[in-house]
Tab-separated table of C-alpha atoms and ligand atoms in Angstrom:
chain	number	residue	atom	x	y	z
A	181	MET	CA	100.537	84.379	129.329
A	182	ARG	CA	103.986	85.013	127.932
A	183	ILE	CA	106.000	81.957	126.911
A	184	ASP	CA	109.707	82.108	126.116
A	185	ILE	CA	111.356	79.068	124.617
A	186	VAL	CA	115.125	78.805	124.555
A	187	SER	CA	115.979	76.375	121.778
A	188	LEU	CA	118.742	75.655	119.312
A	189	PHE	CA	116.081	74.680	116.759
A	190	PRO	CA	113.523	77.522	116.587
A	191	SER	CA	112.122	76.341	113.249
A	192	MET	CA	110.793	73.163	114.907
A	193	PHE	CA	108.103	75.297	116.575
A	194	SER	CA	106.642	76.864	113.464
A	195	GLY	CA	104.088	74.136	112.652
A	196	PRO	CA	102.530	73.225	116.000
A	197	PHE	CA	102.029	76.784	117.197
A	198	ASP	CA	100.644	78.093	113.909
A	199	ASP	CA	97.416	76.123	113.676
A	200	SER	CA	94.244	75.309	115.485
A	201	ILE	CA	93.665	76.273	119.120
A	202	ILE	CA	97.156	77.571	119.904
A	203	ARG	CA	97.069	79.795	116.841
A	204	ARG	CA	93.688	81.184	117.903
A	205	ALA	CA	94.979	81.783	121.459
A	206	LYS	CA	97.901	83.742	119.989
A	207	ASP	CA	95.611	85.719	117.663
A	208	ASN	CA	93.338	86.545	120.619
A	209	GLY	CA	96.268	87.815	122.670
A	210	ILE	CA	95.939	85.095	125.339
A	211	LEU	CA	99.295	83.563	124.458
A	212	ASP	CA	102.421	85.442	123.506
A	213	ILE	CA	105.132	82.999	122.400
A	214	HIS	CA	108.777	84.012	121.824
A	215	ILE	CA	111.665	81.810	120.780
A	216	LEU	CA	115.258	82.568	121.584
A	217	ASN	CA	118.264	80.754	120.128
A	218	PRO	CA	121.176	80.309	122.565
A	219	ARG	CA	123.466	80.219	119.533
A	220	ASP	CA	122.895	83.982	119.284
A	221	PHE	CA	124.506	84.235	122.719
A	222	SER	CA	127.616	82.256	121.828
A	223	PHE	CA	130.422	84.726	121.412
A	224	ASP	CA	133.136	82.490	119.971
A	225	ARG	CA	134.050	82.745	116.316
A	226	HIS	CA	132.238	79.582	115.275
A	227	LYS	CA	129.157	80.135	117.477
A	228	HIS	CA	129.776	76.880	119.324
A	229	VAL	CA	127.110	75.870	121.783
A	230	ASP	CA	128.467	72.466	122.777
A	231	ASP	CA	131.737	70.837	123.702
A	232	SER	CA	133.141	67.413	124.644
A	233	PRO	CA	132.494	66.173	128.196
A	234	PHE	CA	135.145	66.577	130.890
A	235	GLY	CA	136.285	63.172	132.096
A	236	GLY	CA	135.843	61.650	128.649
A	237	GLY	CA	132.945	59.859	127.042
A	238	SER	CA	131.077	60.051	123.793
A	239	GLY	CA	128.918	62.882	122.488
A	240	MET	CA	128.798	66.597	123.075
A	241	VAL	CA	127.512	68.569	126.025
A	242	LEU	CA	125.621	71.875	125.871
A	243	LYS	CA	127.922	74.634	127.157
A	244	PRO	CA	126.793	76.830	130.041
A	245	GLU	CA	127.747	80.317	128.755
A	246	PRO	CA	125.258	80.732	125.872
A	247	MET	CA	122.419	79.417	128.044
A	248	PHE	CA	123.286	81.634	131.032
A	249	ARG	CA	123.533	84.659	128.737
A	250	ALA	CA	120.243	83.879	127.001
A	251	ILE	CA	118.405	83.548	130.332
A	252	ARG	CA	120.059	86.691	131.700
A	253	PHE	CA	118.886	88.519	128.574
A	254	LEU	CA	115.323	87.307	129.168
A	255	MET	CA	115.410	88.338	132.835
A	256	ASP	CA	116.694	91.792	131.885
A	257	THR	CA	114.283	92.440	129.025
A	258	THR	CA	111.006	90.972	130.291
A	259	SER	CA	109.216	91.815	133.497
A	260	CYS	CA	106.409	89.525	134.507
A	261	GLU	CA	105.249	89.225	138.091
A	262	ARG	CA	104.930	85.469	138.305
A	263	ARG	CA	107.563	83.693	136.265
A	264	ARG	CA	108.645	80.053	136.205
A	265	VAL	CA	111.701	78.639	134.411
A	266	ILE	CA	111.430	75.012	133.301
A	267	LEU	CA	114.261	72.857	132.031
A	268	THR	CA	113.233	69.866	129.910
A	269	SER	CA	115.053	66.644	130.661
A	270	PRO	CA	114.205	62.946	130.935
A	271	ASP	CA	115.674	63.253	134.469
A	272	GLY	CA	112.910	65.588	135.636
A	273	GLU	CA	109.638	65.206	137.475
A	274	VAL	CA	107.053	63.654	135.125
A	275	PHE	CA	104.596	66.131	133.592
A	276	SER	CA	100.887	65.589	134.269
A	277	GLN	CA	97.506	67.298	133.986
A	278	GLN	CA	98.028	68.508	137.562
A	279	LYS	CA	101.357	70.068	136.578
A	280	ALA	CA	99.703	71.741	133.566
A	281	LYS	CA	97.125	73.312	135.905
A	282	GLU	CA	99.843	74.490	138.311
A	283	LEU	CA	101.901	76.078	135.540
A	284	ALA	CA	98.845	77.742	133.954
A	285	VAL	CA	98.672	80.310	136.780
A	286	PHE	CA	102.013	81.966	135.944
A	287	ASP	CA	102.297	85.154	133.850
A	288	GLN	CA	105.463	83.961	132.139
A	289	LEU	CA	106.902	80.513	131.497
A	290	VAL	CA	110.439	80.071	130.221
A	291	PHE	CA	111.279	76.676	128.725
A	292	ILE	CA	114.919	75.726	128.319
A	293	CYS	CA	115.195	72.920	125.780
A	294	GLY	CA	117.968	70.498	126.595
A	295	HIS	CA	119.700	68.973	123.589
A	296	TYR	CA	122.360	66.718	122.177
A	297	GLU	CA	123.612	64.031	124.526
A	298	GLY	CA	123.198	66.295	127.508
A	299	PHE	CA	123.828	69.684	129.051
A	300	ASP	CA	126.364	71.037	131.477
A	301	ALA	CA	124.934	70.349	134.941
A	302	ARG	CA	125.337	74.018	135.933
A	303	ILE	CA	122.524	74.900	133.497
A	304	GLU	CA	120.100	73.355	136.011
A	305	GLU	CA	120.760	76.327	138.288
A	306	LEU	CA	118.870	78.528	135.849
A	307	ALA	CA	115.640	76.572	136.253
A	308	ASP	CA	113.002	76.543	138.976
A	309	GLU	CA	112.229	72.975	138.025
A	310	VAL	CA	113.256	70.140	135.721
A	311	VAL	CA	110.388	68.425	133.908
A	312	SER	CA	110.187	65.268	131.787
A	313	ILE	CA	107.212	64.266	129.623
A	314	GLY	CA	107.668	60.553	130.229
A	315	ASP	CA	110.059	57.706	130.793
A	316	TYR	CA	111.651	57.641	127.366
A	317	VAL	CA	114.474	59.621	125.821
A	318	LEU	CA	113.867	62.028	122.950
A	319	THR	CA	116.510	63.765	120.876
A	320	GLY	CA	115.865	67.092	122.561
A	321	GLY	CA	113.559	69.272	124.616
A	322	GLU	CA	111.639	70.791	121.685
A	323	LEU	CA	108.895	68.154	121.442
A	324	PRO	CA	108.470	68.030	125.255
A	325	THR	CA	108.138	71.836	125.275
A	326	MET	CA	105.466	71.711	122.552
A	327	VAL	CA	103.565	69.054	124.486
A	328	MET	CA	103.685	71.062	127.709
A	329	VAL	CA	102.793	74.393	126.075
A	330	ASP	CA	99.774	72.766	124.419
A	331	ALA	CA	98.544	71.155	127.659
A	332	ILE	CA	99.080	74.377	129.651
A	333	ALA	CA	97.525	76.646	127.016
A	334	ARG	CA	94.239	74.760	127.023
A	335	MET	CA	93.975	75.380	130.778
A	336	LEU	CA	94.018	79.170	130.257
A	337	PRO	CA	90.639	80.913	130.465
A	338	GLY	CA	89.214	81.635	127.012
A	339	VAL	CA	91.456	79.252	125.071
A	340	LEU	CA	88.941	76.447	124.616
A	341	GLY	CA	85.748	77.266	122.738
A	342	SER	CA	83.389	75.822	125.310
A	343	GLU	CA	84.049	76.381	129.016
A	344	GLU	CA	82.743	72.830	129.454
A	345	SER	CA	85.548	71.074	127.646
A	346	ALA	CA	88.405	71.218	130.147
A	347	PRO	CA	86.483	69.951	133.194
A	348	THR	CA	85.259	66.854	131.319
A	349	ASP	CA	88.727	66.013	129.996
A	350	SER	CA	90.426	62.760	130.799
A	351	PHE	CA	92.543	63.201	133.960
A	352	TYR	CA	90.810	66.418	135.016
A	353	HIS	CA	88.970	64.558	137.783
A	354	GLY	CA	91.555	61.816	137.952
A	355	LEU	CA	89.657	59.407	135.666
A	356	LEU	CA	89.765	58.706	131.943
A	357	GLU	CA	87.012	60.355	129.924
A	358	TYR	CA	83.741	58.516	129.161
A	359	PRO	CA	83.162	57.462	125.507
A	360	GLN	CA	81.484	60.000	123.201
A	361	TYR	CA	79.234	59.309	120.214
A	362	THR	CA	77.732	61.320	117.372
A	363	ARG	CA	75.623	60.555	114.274
A	364	PRO	CA	74.913	58.044	112.808
A	365	ARG	CA	73.054	56.216	115.556
A	366	ASP	CA	73.752	52.887	113.858
A	367	TYR	CA	77.033	52.522	111.956
A	368	HIS	CA	76.983	49.161	110.185
A	369	GLY	CA	75.468	47.483	113.205
A	370	ARG	CA	77.553	49.312	115.804
A	371	VAL	CA	74.846	51.071	117.759
A	372	VAL	CA	75.127	54.014	120.132
A	373	PRO	CA	74.115	53.104	123.732
A	374	GLU	CA	70.360	53.572	124.166
A	375	VAL	CA	70.650	55.635	127.362
A	376	LEU	CA	72.085	58.590	125.409
A	377	PHE	CA	68.700	59.038	123.693
A	378	SER	CA	66.678	58.851	126.911
A	379	GLY	CA	66.645	62.621	127.518
A	380	ASP	CA	67.140	61.783	131.210
A	381	HIS	CA	70.161	63.889	132.196
A	382	ALA	CA	70.682	62.209	135.559
A	383	LYS	CA	70.644	58.787	133.933
A	384	ILE	CA	73.085	59.932	131.229
A	385	ALA	CA	75.422	61.448	133.837
A	386	ALA	CA	75.334	58.199	135.846
A	387	TRP	CA	76.078	56.139	132.724
A	388	ARG	CA	79.011	58.421	131.825
A	389	ARG	CA	80.451	58.161	135.314
A	390	ARG	CA	80.169	54.379	135.181
A	391	GLU	CA	81.851	54.232	131.768
A	392	ALA	CA	84.658	56.544	132.932
A	393	LEU	CA	85.221	54.277	135.925
A	394	ARG	CA	85.064	51.133	133.799
A	395	LEU	CA	87.599	52.472	131.274
A	396	THR	CA	89.925	53.666	134.033
A	397	PHE	CA	89.630	50.294	135.781
A	398	GLU	CA	90.455	48.434	132.556
A	399	ARG	CA	93.210	50.650	131.167
A	400	ARG	CA	94.678	52.760	133.969
A	401	PRO	CA	93.888	51.142	137.330
A	402	ASP	CA	96.823	53.087	138.834
A	403	LEU	CA	94.747	56.295	138.517
A	404	LEU	CA	92.028	54.922	140.803
A	405	GLU	CA	94.312	55.122	143.812
A	406	LYS	CA	94.296	58.926	143.684
A	407	ALA	CA	90.837	59.604	142.182
A	408	GLU	CA	88.037	61.093	144.290
A	409	LEU	CA	85.475	58.298	144.516
A	410	THR	CA	81.953	58.211	145.905
A	411	GLU	CA	80.306	55.268	147.655
A	412	ASP	CA	78.532	54.414	144.373
A	413	ASP	CA	81.849	54.496	142.506
A	414	ARG	CA	83.393	52.096	145.002
A	415	ALA	CA	80.445	49.726	144.739
A	416	LEU	CA	80.756	49.699	140.948
A	417	LEU	CA	84.510	49.081	141.138
A	418	GLN	CA	83.857	46.157	143.473
A	419	GLU	CA	81.419	44.779	140.884
A	420	LEU	CA	84.000	45.179	138.103
A	421	LYS	CA	86.629	43.393	140.189
A	422	THR	CA	84.267	40.493	140.862
A	423	GLN	CA	83.408	40.249	137.165
A	424	GLN	CA	87.117	40.271	136.299
A	425	LYS	CA	87.828	37.446	138.745
A	426	SER	CA	84.985	35.273	137.470
A	427	SER	CA	86.025	35.757	133.832
A	428	ARG	CA	89.570	34.498	134.529
B	658	LIG	N1	114.570	65.419	126.539
B	658	LIG	C1	114.787	64.187	126.059
B	658	LIG	N2	113.844	63.333	126.462
B	658	LIG	C2	112.978	64.051	127.236
B	658	LIG	C3	111.800	63.725	127.937
B	658	LIG	N3	111.304	62.486	127.971
B	658	LIG	N4	111.184	64.704	128.611
B	658	LIG	C4	111.684	65.961	128.611
B	658	LIG	N5	112.803	66.319	127.978
B	658	LIG	C5	113.448	65.378	127.287
């Protein structure tokens, strides 16, 4: 997958994309990341990329020309069959695991990082969609882009070491992930649940499902509305609700 990031702060990307799994995906040729600075497409003497807002108000607004030129340059110099242009903004649709999966099927993703107090509304025209990473305001679109690239990259075939990892992730099946344990079996009196040593795979799978449901019920009950649940799951949830009521 080719990823183009249009950002006024290219150096912000050097750490996160140069280590660990993303670095390996780049080295293996699965990810090809390019960063473009719209300042290089500002043709005025001082390379301005922002200006004061029409109608008054505080702060500066990202100008349309450098951004339009940068995207035009990308369209003219890259040719990928399935391309998606994403504009980062707190006003967008909220990013999710589902969105990461949807975006992972494209050959090229272009991220336009919004910045400063805002951007000229005409810049939205350049994007296929506007995406936010949550209901809070950051100083710019660089961190949201890093978050999204990371989540999308790990959905690409061959990026994660074990093919098992993505399907057991939290959110993949609409539930939080079950708790994991490793050695030592007893850490200062905190013991690993006995069932994990039973060697009975069906029993372990049932315990994990129950724990995933319990955690989701306790921490993110909103997820249960959309999760695919079996009859057994529903019975367990009913039990948890009854327990919750009696402990109040
Ligand atoms: N830019 C500033 N805040 C943002 C957010 N929450 N998501 C995406 N882009 C942003």
